[in-house]
mmCIF file of C-alpha atoms in Angstrom:
data_model
loop_
_atom_site.group_PDB
_atom_site.id
_atom_site.type_symbol
_atom_site.label_atom_id
_atom_site.label_comp_id
_atom_site.label_asym_id
_atom_site.label_seq_id
_atom_site.Cartn_x
_atom_site.Cartn_y
_atom_site.Cartn_z
ATOM 1 C CA UNK A 8 0.000 0.000 0.000
ATOM 2 C CA UNK A 9 2.851 2.333 0.798
ATOM 3 C CA UNK A 10 4.368 1.834 -2.675
ATOM 4 C CA UNK A 11 1.014 2.550 -4.274
ATOM 5 C CA UNK A 12 0.760 5.881 -2.413
ATOM 6 C CA UNK A 13 4.304 6.836 -3.451
ATOM 7 C CA UNK A 14 3.583 6.016 -7.084
ATOM 8 C CA UNK A 15 0.330 7.973 -6.933
ATOM 9 C CA UNK A 16 2.109 11.009 -5.457
ATOM 10 C CA UNK A 17 4.804 10.736 -8.145
ATOM 11 C CA UNK A 18 2.253 10.727 -10.991
ATOM 12 C CA UNK A 19 0.269 13.591 -9.477
ATOM 13 C CA UNK A 20 3.431 15.669 -9.204
ATOM 14 C CA UNK A 21 4.259 14.925 -12.861
ATOM 15 C CA UNK A 22 0.810 15.992 -14.004
ATOM 16 C CA UNK A 23 0.814 19.248 -12.058
ATOM 17 C CA UNK A 24 4.320 20.286 -13.151
ATOM 18 C CA UNK A 25 3.617 19.634 -16.816
ATOM 19 C CA UNK A 26 0.695 22.078 -16.723
ATOM 20 C CA UNK A 27 2.916 24.988 -15.772
ATOM 21 C CA UNK A 28 2.281 28.076 -17.841
ATOM 22 C CA UNK A 29 4.913 29.878 -19.827
ATOM 23 C CA UNK A 30 5.577 33.580 -19.536
ATOM 24 C CA UNK A 31 7.381 33.666 -22.884
ATOM 25 C CA UNK A 32 5.885 36.096 -25.360
ATOM 26 C CA UNK A 33 5.606 34.837 -28.931
ATOM 27 C CA UNK A 34 4.918 36.988 -31.986
ATOM 28 C CA UNK A 35 4.760 36.430 -35.717
ATOM 29 C CA UNK A 36 5.576 38.517 -38.749
ATOM 30 C CA UNK A 37 4.687 38.363 -42.429
ATOM 31 C CA UNK A 38 8.069 38.781 -44.136
ATOM 32 C CA UNK A 39 6.525 38.913 -47.613
ATOM 33 C CA UNK A 40 4.261 41.758 -46.472
ATOM 34 C CA UNK A 41 7.263 43.685 -45.114
ATOM 35 C CA UNK A 42 9.182 43.186 -48.370
ATOM 36 C CA UNK A 43 6.221 44.162 -50.560
ATOM 37 C CA UNK A 44 5.027 47.151 -48.524
ATOM 38 C CA UNK A 45 8.194 48.762 -47.149
ATOM 39 C CA UNK A 46 9.743 51.614 -49.091
ATOM 40 C CA UNK A 47 13.076 49.817 -49.380
ATOM 41 C CA UNK A 48 11.420 46.533 -50.326
ATOM 42 C CA UNK A 49 9.287 48.194 -53.003
ATOM 43 C CA UNK A 50 12.387 49.854 -54.477
ATOM 44 C CA UNK A 51 14.320 46.566 -54.498
ATOM 45 C CA UNK A 52 11.434 44.649 -56.091
ATOM 46 C CA UNK A 53 10.840 47.409 -58.653
ATOM 47 C CA UNK A 54 14.532 47.555 -59.611
ATOM 48 C CA UNK A 55 14.733 43.767 -59.891
ATOM 49 C CA UNK A 56 11.576 43.616 -62.002
ATOM 50 C CA UNK A 57 12.912 46.336 -64.330
ATOM 51 C CA UNK A 58 16.230 44.533 -64.777
ATOM 52 C CA UNK A 59 14.458 41.233 -65.380
ATOM 53 C CA UNK A 60 12.037 42.780 -67.895
ATOM 54 C CA UNK A 61 14.924 44.454 -69.724
ATOM 55 C CA UNK A 62 16.797 41.118 -69.891
ATOM 56 C CA UNK A 63 13.709 39.234 -71.099
ATOM 57 C CA UNK A 64 13.056 41.835 -73.821
ATOM 58 C CA UNK A 65 16.667 41.548 -74.965
ATOM 59 C CA UNK A 66 16.418 37.736 -75.014
ATOM 60 C CA UNK A 67 13.160 37.827 -76.947
ATOM 61 C CA UNK A 68 14.632 40.182 -79.555
ATOM 62 C CA UNK A 69 17.733 38.013 -79.981
ATOM 63 C CA UNK A 70 15.619 34.840 -80.234
ATOM 64 C CA UNK A 71 13.501 36.445 -82.945
ATOM 65 C CA UNK A 72 16.678 37.330 -84.886
ATOM 66 C CA UNK A 73 17.958 33.771 -84.535
ATOM 67 C CA UNK A 74 14.619 32.340 -85.648
ATOM 68 C CA UNK A 75 14.624 34.608 -88.728
ATOM 69 C CA UNK A 76 18.182 33.567 -89.543
ATOM 70 C CA UNK A 77 17.233 29.909 -89.174
ATOM 71 C CA UNK A 78 14.336 30.336 -91.579
ATOM 72 C CA UNK A 79 16.573 32.204 -94.050
ATOM 73 C CA UNK A 80 19.080 29.345 -93.973
ATOM 74 C CA UNK A 81 16.321 26.790 -94.582
ATOM 75 C CA UNK A 82 15.194 28.764 -97.620
ATOM 76 C CA UNK A 83 18.722 28.580 -99.038
ATOM 77 C CA UNK A 84 18.952 24.793 -98.732
ATOM 78 C CA UNK A 85 18.124 24.073 -102.388
ATOM 79 C CA UNK A 86 20.103 27.053 -103.688
ATOM 80 C CA UNK A 87 23.448 26.570 -101.914
ATOM 81 C CA UNK A 88 25.884 23.743 -102.340
ATOM 82 C CA UNK A 89 25.849 21.096 -99.633
ATOM 83 C CA UNK A 90 29.188 22.226 -98.204
ATOM 84 C CA UNK A 91 28.184 25.876 -98.032
ATOM 85 C CA UNK A 92 24.805 24.989 -96.553
ATOM 86 C CA UNK A 93 26.469 22.839 -93.869
ATOM 87 C CA UNK A 94 28.915 25.656 -93.125
ATOM 88 C CA UNK A 95 26.027 28.100 -92.636
ATOM 89 C CA UNK A 96 24.283 25.624 -90.347
ATOM 90 C CA UNK A 97 27.464 25.230 -88.269
ATOM 91 C CA UNK A 98 27.837 29.017 -88.031
ATOM 92 C CA UNK A 99 24.225 29.265 -86.931
ATOM 93 C CA UNK A 100 24.709 26.545 -84.304
ATOM 94 C CA UNK A 101 27.716 28.448 -82.977
ATOM 95 C CA UNK A 102 25.626 31.629 -82.736
ATOM 96 C CA UNK A 103 22.897 29.730 -80.868
ATOM 97 C CA UNK A 104 25.450 28.245 -78.455
ATOM 98 C CA UNK A 105 26.999 31.674 -77.866
ATOM 99 C CA UNK A 106 23.544 33.140 -77.259
ATOM 100 C CA UNK A 107 22.686 30.355 -74.790
ATOM 101 C CA UNK A 108 25.939 30.952 -72.883
ATOM 102 C CA UNK A 109 25.277 34.701 -72.707
ATOM 103 C CA UNK A 110 21.691 34.073 -71.601
ATOM 104 C CA UNK A 111 22.828 31.629 -68.929
ATOM 105 C CA UNK A 112 25.464 34.087 -67.620
ATOM 106 C CA UNK A 113 22.955 36.949 -67.599
ATOM 107 C CA UNK A 114 20.385 34.912 -65.675
ATOM 108 C CA UNK A 115 23.037 33.748 -63.195
ATOM 109 C CA UNK A 116 24.244 37.313 -62.716
ATOM 110 C CA UNK A 117 20.678 38.514 -62.174
ATOM 111 C CA UNK A 118 20.003 35.778 -59.602
ATOM 112 C CA UNK A 119 23.211 36.640 -57.731
ATOM 113 C CA UNK A 120 22.316 40.357 -57.684
ATOM 114 C CA UNK A 121 18.767 39.516 -56.558
ATOM 115 C CA UNK A 122 20.014 37.280 -53.748
ATOM 116 C CA UNK A 123 22.546 39.902 -52.660
ATOM 117 C CA UNK A 124 19.919 42.671 -52.503
ATOM 118 C CA UNK A 125 17.401 40.492 -50.666
ATOM 119 C CA UNK A 126 20.037 39.276 -48.204
ATOM 120 C CA UNK A 127 21.008 42.867 -47.380
ATOM 121 C CA UNK A 128 17.338 43.774 -46.900
ATOM 122 C CA UNK A 129 16.604 40.781 -44.669
ATOM 123 C CA UNK A 130 19.815 41.255 -42.641
ATOM 124 C CA UNK A 131 18.731 44.830 -41.889
ATOM 125 C CA UNK A 132 15.227 43.581 -41.092
ATOM 126 C CA UNK A 133 16.720 40.964 -38.785
ATOM 127 C CA UNK A 134 18.559 43.681 -36.819
ATOM 128 C CA UNK A 135 15.339 45.682 -36.517
ATOM 129 C CA UNK A 136 13.438 42.603 -35.308
ATOM 130 C CA UNK A 137 16.169 41.811 -32.757
ATOM 131 C CA UNK A 138 15.936 45.328 -31.337
ATOM 132 C CA UNK A 139 12.138 45.065 -31.299
ATOM 133 C CA UNK A 140 12.333 41.711 -29.474
ATOM 134 C CA UNK A 141 14.559 43.144 -26.749
ATOM 135 C CA UNK A 142 12.506 46.328 -26.372
ATOM 136 C CA UNK A 143 9.178 44.440 -26.129
ATOM 137 C CA UNK A 144 10.384 41.362 -24.189
ATOM 138 C CA UNK A 145 9.497 38.932 -26.974
ATOM 139 C CA UNK A 146 11.075 35.484 -26.793
ATOM 140 C CA UNK A 147 10.267 34.192 -30.267
ATOM 141 C CA UNK A 148 9.256 35.707 -33.609
ATOM 142 C CA UNK A 149 7.906 33.267 -36.191
ATOM 143 C CA UNK A 150 7.283 33.716 -39.908
ATOM 144 C CA UNK A 151 3.548 33.943 -40.631
ATOM 145 C CA UNK A 152 3.700 31.415 -43.460
ATOM 146 C CA UNK A 153 4.702 28.703 -40.951
ATOM 147 C CA UNK A 154 1.761 29.341 -38.619
ATOM 148 C CA UNK A 155 -1.551 27.592 -38.979
ATOM 149 C CA UNK A 156 -3.589 29.708 -36.576
ATOM 150 C CA UNK A 157 -2.746 32.437 -34.079
ATOM 151 C CA UNK A 158 -4.233 35.461 -32.391
ATOM 152 C CA UNK A 159 -4.135 38.579 -34.531
ATOM 153 C CA UNK A 160 -2.746 40.495 -31.548
ATOM 154 C CA UNK A 161 0.510 38.543 -31.940
ATOM 155 C CA UNK A 162 1.074 39.861 -35.478
ATOM 156 C CA UNK A 163 3.800 42.523 -35.366
ATOM 157 C CA UNK A 164 4.099 43.013 -39.144
ATOM 158 C CA UNK A 165 2.618 46.518 -39.245
ATOM 159 C CA UNK A 166 4.687 47.693 -36.293
ATOM 160 C CA UNK A 167 7.897 46.395 -37.879
ATOM 161 C CA UNK A 168 6.861 47.963 -41.226
ATOM 162 C CA UNK A 169 6.615 51.355 -39.537
ATOM 163 C CA UNK A 170 10.081 50.948 -38.030
ATOM 164 C CA UNK A 171 11.556 49.815 -41.367
ATOM 165 C CA UNK A 172 10.047 52.814 -43.167
ATOM 166 C CA UNK A 173 11.305 55.193 -40.447
ATOM 167 C CA UNK A 174 14.849 53.845 -40.910
ATOM 168 C CA UNK A 175 14.918 54.865 -44.577
#
């Protein structure tokens, strides 16, 4: 009987200690909202979109030229000698390969610039959030996209947006 009482006391103590409440304050933030709505984020996104559009227009123009050249070469198939026709095809293939290399380098360069700009933005945002956490005694800030359901009062996106825009 004594062992039973000890075991019962042990389980009761486990149950009561596991129900302890936490005083940690948790908040969440919508990082995409901050990027899309902040002055700096809008400028970065606008600049990146302009560069990307400019690159795509240039690619489209070059592809149209290559397509026209390809059609012109096909038209000359019955007119040119086999050797000259094959030479023109090889020259065209070289142009296409050169174009593909330039396109690949341009896209890679754009992606690197995009990542660099976004990393700078999010590093600055991270510093702002760290200061906000300390000032408001927040233990954890989560990204909104990883939360299923939460109280709206825990959303600090608009407050952080104001701070980001003030630091312009």
